[in-house]
Coordinates of C-alpha atoms in Angstrom, one line a residue:
X224 CA -12.1 65.4 192.2
X225 CA -9.0 65.9 190.0
X226 CA -11.2 65.0 187.0
X227 CA -13.7 67.6 188.0
X228 CA -11.0 70.3 188.3
X229 CA -9.7 69.2 184.9
X230 CA -13.1 69.7 183.2
X231 CA -13.6 72.9 185.1
X232 CA -10.3 74.2 183.6
X233 CA -11.4 73.2 180.1
X234 CA -14.8 74.8 180.6
X235 CA -13.2 78.1 181.7
X236 CA -11.0 78.1 178.5
X237 CA -14.0 77.4 176.2
X238 CA -16.0 80.1 178.0
X239 CA -13.2 82.6 177.4
X240 CA -12.9 81.7 173.7
X241 CA -16.7 82.2 173.3
X242 CA -16.8 85.5 175.1
X243 CA -13.8 86.8 173.2
X244 CA -15.5 86.4 169.8
X245 CA -17.1 89.6 168.6
X246 CA -20.9 89.6 168.6
X247 CA -22.5 90.3 165.2
X248 CA -26.1 91.7 165.5
X249 CA -28.3 91.2 162.3
X250 CA -31.2 93.6 161.7
X251 CA -33.6 92.4 159.1
X252 CA -35.9 94.9 157.3
X253 CA -38.9 93.4 155.7
X254 CA -39.8 95.3 152.5
X255 CA -42.9 94.9 150.4
X256 CA -41.7 93.8 147.0
X257 CA -44.0 95.2 144.4
X258 CA -43.4 92.1 142.2
X259 CA -45.0 90.0 144.9
X260 CA -48.1 92.0 145.1
X261 CA -51.1 90.9 143.2
X262 CA -52.4 93.5 140.7
X263 CA -55.6 95.1 141.6
X264 CA -58.7 94.0 139.6
X265 CA -59.8 96.5 137.0
X266 CA -63.3 97.7 137.8
X267 CA -65.7 99.8 135.7
X268 CA -68.3 102.5 136.5
X269 CA -70.3 105.1 134.7
X270 CA -68.6 108.6 134.4
X271 CA -71.2 110.2 132.4
X272 CA -73.7 109.8 129.5
X273 CA -75.0 112.1 126.8
X274 CA -78.4 111.7 125.4
X275 CA -79.4 112.3 121.7
X276 CA -82.8 112.5 120.0
X277 CA -82.6 109.1 118.1
X278 CA -80.7 105.9 118.6
X279 CA -76.9 105.7 118.2
X280 CA -75.5 103.3 115.6
X281 CA -72.1 104.8 115.0
X282 CA -68.7 104.9 116.7
X283 CA -67.5 108.2 118.0
X284 CA -64.2 109.8 117.3
X285 CA -61.9 111.3 120.0
X286 CA -59.4 113.9 119.0
X287 CA -58.2 117.4 119.8
X288 CA -60.3 119.1 117.2
X289 CA -59.1 122.7 117.8
X290 CA -55.6 121.8 118.8
X291 CA -55.9 123.5 122.2
X292 CA -54.5 120.6 124.2
X293 CA -57.9 119.2 125.3
X294 CA -59.9 116.4 123.7
X295 CA -63.2 116.6 122.0
X296 CA -65.7 113.8 121.2
X297 CA -67.3 113.8 117.7
X298 CA -70.6 111.9 117.5
X299 CA -73.1 111.2 114.8
X300 CA -76.7 110.2 115.5
X301 CA -80.0 109.2 114.0
X302 CA -81.4 112.6 114.9
X303 CA -79.5 114.1 111.8
X304 CA -76.9 115.8 114.0
X305 CA -73.1 115.8 114.2
X306 CA -72.2 116.6 117.8
X307 CA -69.1 118.0 119.4
X308 CA -68.7 117.3 123.2
X309 CA -66.0 118.2 125.6
X310 CA -64.2 115.7 127.7
X311 CA -66.9 115.9 130.4
X312 CA -69.7 115.1 128.1
X313 CA -71.1 118.7 127.7
X314 CA -72.1 119.7 124.2
X315 CA -69.9 122.2 122.5
X316 CA -72.1 122.5 119.3
X317 CA -74.0 120.4 116.8
X318 CA -74.4 120.5 113.1
X319 CA -77.7 119.3 111.4
X320 CA -77.5 117.3 108.2
X321 CA -80.4 116.2 106.0
X322 CA -81.0 112.7 107.4
X323 CA -79.8 110.1 109.9
X324 CA -76.3 109.1 110.2
X325 CA -74.8 105.7 111.1
X326 CA -71.4 106.5 109.5
X327 CA -68.6 107.1 112.0
X328 CA -66.7 110.4 111.7
X329 CA -63.0 110.6 110.5
X330 CA -60.9 113.7 111.5
X331 CA -57.8 115.3 109.9
X332 CA -56.4 118.8 109.3
X333 CA -56.6 118.6 105.5
X334 CA -55.8 122.3 104.8
X335 CA -53.1 123.0 107.3
X336 CA -55.0 125.7 109.1
X337 CA -54.2 124.4 112.6
X338 CA -57.5 122.7 113.3
X339 CA -59.0 119.4 112.3
X340 CA -61.9 118.9 109.9
X341 CA -64.7 116.2 110.3
X342 CA -65.7 113.9 107.5
X343 CA -68.9 111.9 107.8
X344 CA -71.5 110.3 105.5
X345 CA -75.3 110.6 105.8
X346 CA -78.4 108.8 104.6
X347 CA -79.1 112.1 102.6
X348 CA -76.5 110.8 100.0
X349 CA -73.9 113.4 101.2
X350 CA -70.4 113.2 102.4
X351 CA -69.9 116.2 104.7
X352 CA -66.8 118.1 105.7
X353 CA -67.3 120.3 108.8
X354 CA -64.7 122.4 110.5
X355 CA -64.0 122.8 114.2
X356 CA -66.2 125.8 114.5
X357 CA -69.4 124.1 113.3
X358 CA -69.2 125.5 109.8
X359 CA -69.8 123.5 106.6
X360 CA -66.6 123.5 104.4
X361 CA -68.2 121.4 101.7
X362 CA -70.6 118.6 101.0
X363 CA -70.3 116.0 98.1
X364 CA -73.4 114.2 96.9
X365 CA -73.2 110.6 95.9
X366 CA -75.8 108.6 94.0
X367 CA -77.3 106.8 97.0
X368 CA -77.6 106.6 100.8
X369 CA -74.4 106.5 102.9
X370 CA -75.4 104.1 105.6
X371 CA -72.9 102.0 107.6
X372 CA -69.8 102.8 105.5
X373 CA -67.4 105.3 107.1
X374 CA -64.9 107.6 105.4
X375 CA -61.2 106.7 105.2
X376 CA -58.7 109.6 104.9
X377 CA -55.2 109.4 103.3
X378 CA -53.0 110.8 100.6
X379 CA -53.8 108.2 98.0
X380 CA -52.0 109.7 95.0
X381 CA -49.0 111.1 96.7
X382 CA -49.8 114.7 95.7
X383 CA -49.2 116.1 99.2
X384 CA -52.9 116.4 100.0
X385 CA -55.4 113.9 101.4
X386 CA -58.3 112.2 99.7
X387 CA -61.4 110.8 101.3
X388 CA -62.8 107.4 100.2
X389 CA -66.3 106.2 101.1
X390 CA -68.9 103.8 99.8
X391 CA -72.6 104.2 99.0
X392 CA -75.8 102.2 98.5
X393 CA -75.6 103.1 94.8
X394 CA -72.9 100.3 94.5
X395 CA -70.1 102.8 94.1
X396 CA -66.9 103.6 95.8
X397 CA -66.0 107.3 95.7
X398 CA -62.7 109.1 96.0
X399 CA -63.1 112.8 96.8
X400 CA -60.2 115.3 97.1
X401 CA -59.7 117.7 100.1
X402 CA -61.7 120.4 98.3
X403 CA -64.7 118.1 97.9
X404 CA -64.3 117.4 94.2
X405 CA -64.6 113.8 92.9
X406 CA -61.3 112.2 91.7
X407 CA -62.9 108.9 90.7
X408 CA -65.6 106.4 91.4
X409 CA -65.7 102.6 90.9
X410 CA -68.9 100.6 90.5
X411 CA -69.3 97.2 92.2
X412 CA -72.1 94.6 92.0
X413 CA -73.8 95.5 95.3
X414 CA -74.4 98.1 97.9
X415 CA -71.4 99.2 100.1
X416 CA -71.8 98.8 103.8
X417 CA -68.1 98.1 104.4
X418 CA -65.6 100.8 105.0
X419 CA -62.4 101.2 103.0
X420 CA -58.9 100.5 104.1
X421 CA -55.9 102.1 102.5
X422 CA -52.3 101.0 102.2
X423 CA -49.4 100.4 99.8
X424 CA -50.2 96.7 99.6
X425 CA -47.7 95.6 97.0
X426 CA -44.8 98.0 97.9
X427 CA -44.9 99.7 94.5
X428 CA -44.9 103.2 96.0
X429 CA -48.6 103.9 95.3
X430 CA -51.7 103.3 97.5
X431 CA -54.4 100.7 97.1
X432 CA -57.9 100.9 98.3
X433 CA -59.6 97.8 99.7
X434 CA -63.3 97.5 100.3
X435 CA -66.0 94.9 100.6
X436 CA -69.4 94.8 98.8
X437 CA -72.7 93.1 99.2
X438 CA -72.0 91.3 95.9
X439 CA -69.7 89.1 98.0
X440 CA -66.4 90.5 96.6
X441 CA -63.5 92.2 98.3
X442 CA -62.1 94.7 95.8
X443 CA -58.5 96.1 95.6
X444 CA -58.4 99.3 93.6
X445 CA -55.4 101.3 92.5
X446 CA -54.8 105.0 93.5
X447 CA -56.6 106.1 90.3
X448 CA -59.6 103.9 90.9
X449 CA -58.9 100.9 88.5
X450 CA -59.4 97.4 89.7
X451 CA -56.1 95.5 90.6
X452 CA -57.9 92.4 91.8
X453 CA -61.0 91.1 93.5
X454 CA -61.7 88.1 95.8
X455 CA -65.0 86.4 95.8
X456 CA -66.7 84.8 98.8
X457 CA -69.9 82.8 98.9
X458 CA -71.5 85.4 101.2
X459 CA -71.7 89.2 101.4
X460 CA -69.1 91.5 102.9
X461 CA -70.0 94.1 105.5
X462 CA -66.9 93.6 107.5
X463 CA -64.2 96.2 106.7
X464 CA -60.7 94.8 105.8
X465 CA -57.8 95.3 108.2
X466 CA -54.2 95.5 107.1
X467 CA -51.1 94.2 108.8
X468 CA -47.9 92.3 108.4
X469 CA -49.1 89.3 110.5
X470 CA -45.9 87.2 110.5
X471 CA -43.3 90.0 110.3
X472 CA -42.0 88.9 106.9
X473 CA -42.2 92.4 105.3
X474 CA -45.4 91.6 103.3
X475 CA -48.9 92.8 104.3
X476 CA -51.9 90.6 104.7
X477 CA -55.6 91.5 104.3
X478 CA -58.1 90.2 107.0
X479 CA -61.9 90.4 106.8
X480 CA -65.0 88.4 107.6
X481 CA -68.0 87.5 105.5
X482 CA -71.6 86.4 106.0
X483 CA -70.6 82.8 105.0
X484 CA -69.2 82.5 108.5
X485 CA -65.5 82.6 107.4
X486 CA -62.6 84.8 108.4
X487 CA -60.3 85.3 105.4
X488 CA -56.6 86.0 105.2
X489 CA -55.3 87.2 101.7
X490 CA -51.8 88.0 100.6
X491 CA -50.9 91.2 98.8
X492 CA -51.9 89.8 95.4
X493 CA -55.3 88.8 96.6
X494 CA -54.6 85.1 97.0
X495 CA -56.1 83.2 99.9
X496 CA -53.5 82.2 102.6
X497 CA -56.1 80.7 105.0
X498 CA -59.6 80.9 106.3
X499 CA -61.3 80.0 109.5
X500 CA -64.9 78.8 109.7
X501 CA -67.0 80.1 112.6
X502 CA -70.5 79.2 113.5
X503 CA -72.4 82.1 111.8
X504 CA -72.2 85.3 109.8
X505 CA -69.5 87.9 110.5
X506 CA -70.4 91.6 110.4
X507 CA -67.8 93.3 112.5
X508 CA -64.4 94.4 111.3
X509 CA -61.2 92.7 112.7
X510 CA -58.7 94.3 115.0
X511 CA -55.1 93.4 114.6
X512 CA -52.4 93.6 117.3
X513 CA -49.6 91.7 119.0
X514 CA -51.5 90.4 122.1
X515 CA -48.8 88.1 123.5
X516 CA -45.6 90.0 122.7
X517 CA -44.3 87.3 120.3
X518 CA -43.6 89.7 117.4
X519 CA -46.4 88.3 115.4
X520 CA -50.0 89.7 115.2
X521 CA -53.2 88.3 116.4
X522 CA -56.6 88.8 114.9
X523 CA -59.6 89.7 117.1
X524 CA -63.1 89.5 115.6
X525 CA -66.7 88.7 116.7
X526 CA -69.4 86.8 114.9
X527 CA -73.1 86.0 115.1
X528 CA -72.3 82.7 116.9
X529 CA -72.0 84.9 120.0
X530 CA -68.2 84.3 120.2
X531 CA -65.2 86.6 120.1
X532 CA -62.3 84.9 118.3
X533 CA -58.6 85.3 118.7
X534 CA -56.7 83.9 115.8
X535 CA -52.9 83.5 115.4
X536 CA -51.0 84.8 112.3
X537 CA -51.3 81.3 110.9
X538 CA -55.1 81.1 111.3
X539 CA -55.2 78.8 114.3
X540 CA -57.7 79.7 117.1
X541 CA -55.9 80.8 120.2
X542 CA -59.0 81.3 122.2
X543 CA -62.7 82.2 122.1
X544 CA -65.0 84.0 124.5
X545 CA -68.7 83.4 124.5
X546 CA -71.4 86.1 125.2
X547 CA -75.1 85.9 125.5
X548 CA -75.9 87.1 122.0
X549 CA -74.3 87.9 118.6
X550 CA -71.5 90.4 118.3
X551 CA -71.8 93.3 115.8
X552 CA -69.2 95.4 117.5
X553 CA -65.5 95.7 116.5
X554 CA -62.9 95.5 119.3
X555 CA -60.8 98.2 120.7
X556 CA -57.4 97.1 122.3
X557 CA -55.2 98.9 124.8
X558 CA -53.1 98.4 127.9
X559 CA -55.8 99.7 130.4
X560 CA -53.8 99.1 133.6
X561 CA -50.2 99.7 132.4
X562 CA -49.0 96.2 133.1
X563 CA -47.5 95.7 129.7
X564 CA -50.3 93.4 128.6
X565 CA -53.2 94.5 126.4
X566 CA -56.9 94.3 127.2
X567 CA -59.7 93.9 124.7
X568 CA -63.0 95.8 124.9
X569 CA -66.0 95.0 122.8
X570 CA -69.9 95.0 122.9
X571 CA -72.5 92.2 122.3
X572 CA -76.1 92.5 121.5
X573 CA -76.7 91.0 124.9
X574 CA -76.5 94.7 126.0
X575 CA -73.1 94.3 127.6
X576 CA -69.7 95.9 127.1
X577 CA -67.0 93.3 127.9
X578 CA -63.4 93.6 128.8
X579 CA -61.0 90.6 128.5
X580 CA -57.3 90.1 129.2
X581 CA -54.9 89.1 126.4
X582 CA -55.6 85.4 127.1
X583 CA -59.3 85.8 126.7
X584 CA -60.2 85.9 130.4
X585 CA -63.1 88.0 131.6
X586 CA -62.1 91.1 133.6
X587 CA -65.4 93.1 133.7
X588 CA -68.6 93.8 131.9
X589 CA -71.0 96.7 132.0
X590 CA -74.7 96.6 131.2
X591 CA -76.1 99.2 128.8
X592 CA -79.7 100.2 128.5
X593 CA -80.2 98.6 125.1
X594 CA -78.3 96.7 122.4
X595 CA -75.5 98.3 120.4
X596 CA -74.0 97.8 117.0
X597 CA -71.4 100.5 117.6
X598 CA -67.8 99.9 118.6
X599 CA -66.0 101.2 121.7
X600 CA -63.3 103.8 121.7
X601 CA -60.5 103.8 124.3
X602 CA -59.0 107.2 125.1
X603 CA -57.7 109.4 127.9
X604 CA -60.2 112.1 127.7
X605 CA -59.0 114.5 130.5
X606 CA -55.2 114.0 130.5
X607 CA -55.0 112.1 133.9
X608 CA -53.2 109.1 132.4
X609 CA -56.3 106.9 132.9
X610 CA -58.2 105.6 129.9
X611 CA -61.9 105.9 129.5
X612 CA -64.2 103.8 127.3
X613 CA -66.9 105.4 125.1
X614 CA -69.7 103.5 123.4
X615 CA -73.0 104.5 121.8
X616 CA -76.2 102.6 122.3
X617 CA -79.8 102.3 120.9
X618 CA -81.1 103.7 124.2
X619 CA -80.2 107.1 122.8
X620 CA -77.1 107.4 125.0
X621 CA -73.4 107.8 124.5
X622 CA -71.8 106.1 127.6
X623 CA -68.4 107.2 129.0
X624 CA -67.1 104.5 131.4
X625 CA -64.4 105.0 133.9
X626 CA -61.9 102.4 135.2
X627 CA -61.2 101.7 138.9
X628 CA -58.5 99.7 140.6
X629 CA -55.7 101.2 138.4
X630 CA -53.2 104.0 138.9
X631 CA -52.6 104.8 135.2
X632 CA -53.1 103.3 131.8
X633 CA -50.5 102.2 129.2
X634 CA -50.2 102.2 125.4
X635 CA -52.8 101.3 122.9
X636 CA -52.5 99.6 119.5
X637 CA -56.0 99.6 118.1
X638 CA -57.9 102.2 120.1
X639 CA -61.1 102.5 117.9
X640 CA -62.9 101.4 114.8
X641 CA -60.5 101.5 112.0
X642 CA -57.6 101.7 114.5
X643 CA -57.4 105.6 114.3
X644 CA -59.5 108.6 113.6
X645 CA -58.4 108.3 109.9
X646 CA -60.0 104.9 109.5
X647 CA -57.3 103.4 107.3
X648 CA -57.5 100.0 109.2
X649 CA -53.7 99.9 109.4
X650 CA -51.9 98.9 112.7
X651 CA -50.5 101.5 115.1
X652 CA -47.4 99.6 116.2
X653 CA -45.9 102.5 118.3
X654 CA -49.2 103.4 120.0
X655 CA -49.0 107.1 119.2
X656 CA -52.6 107.5 117.7
X657 CA -51.0 107.7 114.2
X658 CA -51.7 104.5 112.3
X659 CA -48.7 103.2 110.4
X660 CA -50.0 104.5 107.0
X661 CA -50.6 108.0 108.4
X662 CA -47.0 107.9 109.7
X663 CA -45.8 107.3 106.2
X664 CA -47.6 110.5 105.1
X665 CA -45.7 112.5 107.7
X666 CA -42.4 110.5 107.2
X667 CA -42.4 109.6 110.9
X668 CA -41.1 106.3 112.3
X669 CA -44.0 103.9 112.7
X670 CA -42.2 101.9 115.4
X671 CA -41.1 104.9 117.5
X672 CA -43.7 107.3 118.8
X673 CA -41.1 110.1 119.2
X674 CA -39.2 110.0 115.9
X675 CA -36.8 112.8 116.8
X676 CA -36.4 112.0 120.5
X677 CA -37.3 115.4 121.8
X678 CA -39.8 114.0 124.5
X679 CA -42.8 114.9 122.4
X680 CA -44.8 112.2 120.6
X681 CA -45.2 112.4 116.9
X682 CA -48.9 112.9 117.2
X683 CA -48.5 115.8 119.6
X684 CA -45.9 117.4 117.5
X685 CA -48.0 117.3 114.3
X686 CA -51.4 118.2 115.8
X687 CA -51.0 119.8 119.2
X688 CA -47.8 121.8 119.1
X689 CA -47.3 122.1 115.4
X690 CA -43.6 121.4 115.7
X691 CA -41.5 119.3 113.4
X692 CA -41.6 115.7 114.3
X693 CA -38.4 115.1 112.4
X694 CA -36.4 117.9 114.0
X695 CA -35.9 117.8 117.8
X696 CA -35.2 121.6 117.8
X697 CA -37.8 123.0 115.5
X698 CA -36.6 126.6 115.9
X699 CA -32.9 125.7 115.7
X700 CA -31.8 127.8 118.6
X701 CA -30.2 125.1 120.7
X702 CA -33.1 123.9 123.0
X703 CA -35.0 120.7 122.4
X704 CA -38.7 121.1 121.7
X705 CA -39.6 119.1 124.8
X706 CA -37.3 121.3 126.9
X707 CA -38.9 124.4 125.7
X708 CA -42.4 123.3 126.4
X709 CA -42.0 121.5 129.7
X710 CA -38.9 123.0 131.3
X711 CA -38.8 126.6 130.2
X712 CA -42.3 127.2 128.9
X713 CA -40.9 128.8 125.8
X714 CA -42.2 128.5 122.2
X715 CA -40.5 125.7 120.3
X716 CA -41.4 127.4 117.1
X717 CA -40.0 130.8 118.0
X718 CA -36.3 131.1 118.9
X719 CA -36.9 134.4 120.7
X720 CA -40.1 133.8 122.6
X721 CA -40.2 137.2 124.4
X722 CA -38.9 139.2 121.4
X723 CA -36.1 140.9 123.3
X724 CA -33.4 140.2 120.7
X725 CA -31.9 137.3 122.5
X726 CA -32.6 133.7 121.7
X727 CA -34.2 131.5 124.3
X728 CA -31.0 129.4 124.5
X729 CA -28.9 132.5 125.2
X730 CA -31.2 133.7 127.9
X731 CA -31.3 130.2 129.5
X732 CA -27.5 130.1 129.5
X733 CA -27.3 133.7 130.9
X734 CA -29.9 133.0 133.7
X735 CA -32.3 135.6 132.5
X736 CA -36.0 135.0 131.8
X737 CA -36.8 134.0 128.3
X738 CA -40.4 134.9 128.8
X739 CA -39.8 138.5 130.0
X740 CA -38.7 141.0 127.4
X741 CA -37.4 143.4 130.2
X742 CA -35.1 140.7 131.5
X743 CA -32.2 140.0 129.1
X744 CA -28.4 139.7 129.3
X745 CA -26.8 143.2 129.8
X746 CA -23.4 142.3 128.6
X747 CA -22.0 139.6 126.4
X748 CA -21.9 136.2 128.1
X749 CA -18.3 135.2 129.0
X750 CA -17.4 131.9 130.4
X751 CA -14.7 132.3 133.2
X752 CA -12.6 129.2 133.5
X753 CA -12.1 127.9 137.0
X754 CA -8.8 129.0 138.6
X755 CA -5.9 126.6 138.2
X756 CA -5.2 124.9 141.5
X757 CA -1.6 123.7 142.1
X758 CA -1.3 121.1 144.8
X759 CA 2.2 121.1 146.4
X760 CA 3.8 117.8 147.1
X761 CA 3.3 116.3 150.6
X762 CA 5.8 117.4 153.3
X763 CA 8.1 114.7 154.4
X764 CA 9.2 114.8 158.1
X765 CA 12.1 112.5 159.2
X766 CA 11.8 111.4 162.7
X767 CA 15.0 111.2 165.0
X768 CA 16.5 107.7 165.5
X769 CA 14.7 105.6 168.1
X770 CA 11.3 107.3 167.5
X771 CA 8.5 104.9 166.9
X772 CA 5.5 106.0 164.9
X773 CA 2.3 104.2 165.9
X774 CA -1.0 104.4 164.2
X775 CA -3.5 105.5 167.0
X776 CA -6.5 104.8 165.0
X777 CA -8.1 101.6 166.2
X778 CA -11.7 100.6 165.4
X779 CA -14.1 100.3 168.2
X780 CA -14.9 96.8 167.3
X781 CA -11.2 95.8 167.3
X782 CA -10.7 97.5 170.7
X783 CA -13.5 95.5 172.2
X784 CA -12.3 92.3 170.9
X785 CA -8.7 92.9 172.1
X786 CA -9.9 93.9 175.5
X787 CA -12.0 90.9 175.8
X788 CA -9.1 88.6 174.9
X789 CA -6.8 90.1 177.4
X790 CA -9.3 89.8 180.3
X791 CA -10.2 86.3 179.5
X792 CA -6.6 85.2 179.3
X793 CA -5.8 86.8 182.6
X794 CA -8.8 85.2 184.2
X795 CA -7.9 81.9 182.8
X796 CA -4.3 82.1 183.9
X797 CA -5.4 83.0 187.5
X798 CA -7.8 80.2 187.7
X799 CA -5.1 77.8 186.4
X800 CA -2.6 78.9 188.9
X801 CA -5.1 78.4 191.8
X802 CA -6.0 75.0 190.6
X803 CA -2.3 74.0 190.2
X804 CA -1.4 75.1 193.7
X805 CA -4.3 73.2 195.2
X806 CA -3.2 70.0 193.5
X807 CA 0.3 70.4 194.9
X808 CA -1.2 70.7 198.3

């Protein structure tokens, strides 16, 4: 009995200790971590198609032709016509040439009139220059058909104006100035189906022109049309050479394919660095980009062995993807789903358009009505931050494909045939639709798409807003160009948008409307400094002797704990006394 009372006494003490501990309630909120969610699969569907009179063999160009902030699609066809379409696929106009066209259009504002011109070759021997209003600016006649070769546009001789380079079936390469006059031509040993690439290959301050010929040679010409070197293959060259610094060593490499089934890599002096043998002839042009974010470039090219190849900068095969038929299409590369990884889009003569991830895994395919030799273009046509895919087909249709399962698209590095609408076949490392060579023409930064950090891309500054891409405040009134356009709706090229005698900056600071000439500061703007506030020292009160100052602020949690302790101790003491008295009895 005494032992039972003893254990009862201990139990009471333990119970009191347990009750006296404050209780901590934990509330757990389960959140969906976006990093744990699997990305949605990219899907594809038909947005619209546009039908022409005869089969499509060319690659369209996408640009803001009239610089009104909306995109146009420029298309050439076998029905003799150059078409301008709006972003929904409706025809704006067409211009009729003398024969069919397989040449892909290049676009550039060569005369600084605030709109772009279209350059394209035709089977009627002519190189055409058409303006945005469907008017002929000029036409230059070569000595033969212009079939698959497309124009390249750049300032070759550093005279401040652009030149256009194109090949012809008369074995010649032509350089024509922006007024349509010949600057030079160079004769090769065969027809020219390849398109030219342009770059300062040897870092001597002048441009070189590189182009392949059906005589099996790749030619490197100076800016005045003299031969610097040539490289001979056992086959013929239809593939257009692409230019890039593959290994990030400061020197450019030249990449192209030939009908001997090899992909060649040459250094800037025309010496072979490596080649890769494939199973069959190579007709498409390579695309160059950093697919795996390792600061070196990969080469993407298809062949007649039905495979798309991804090669490292050293010429090793990283992966291949097999289609049902041979591949005559060049690849377009962009981040379609904004996951910081690039996707590859290309077509095969099995009538399908394919999309692969950066590791060569199949994401989707879309079946066309016939085969295609054209290449896809990736562009955001309607400004909704979602990319569309355009491709022409021998079933007479231009297809516009939409993407599902994505919320927005990311950057692009090789968005079309030739990388950009200028067809220089140089990389676009900052994904601003200006290839790296064209950036050098405008003196912008090829690795920063906003060279002056004013929230406007270099491309939009040059072609859309006509602001200075090297000055973040084009009108020098104190507001950034991006602020003027997107915050205040003022003109970044006019320091006083509403012509009321006060600059936009002054009106913004004064709180008046810089867009309303009737609302302007009435008096000079003065800045009133805030009143000086003097804080007196704290008042000290001395309490009389014997007065105790007690802090009356006790937290609720502490009060509960203290009360629990007192009650438990009192209860325990009472029980102990009762037990003790009973034992005495």
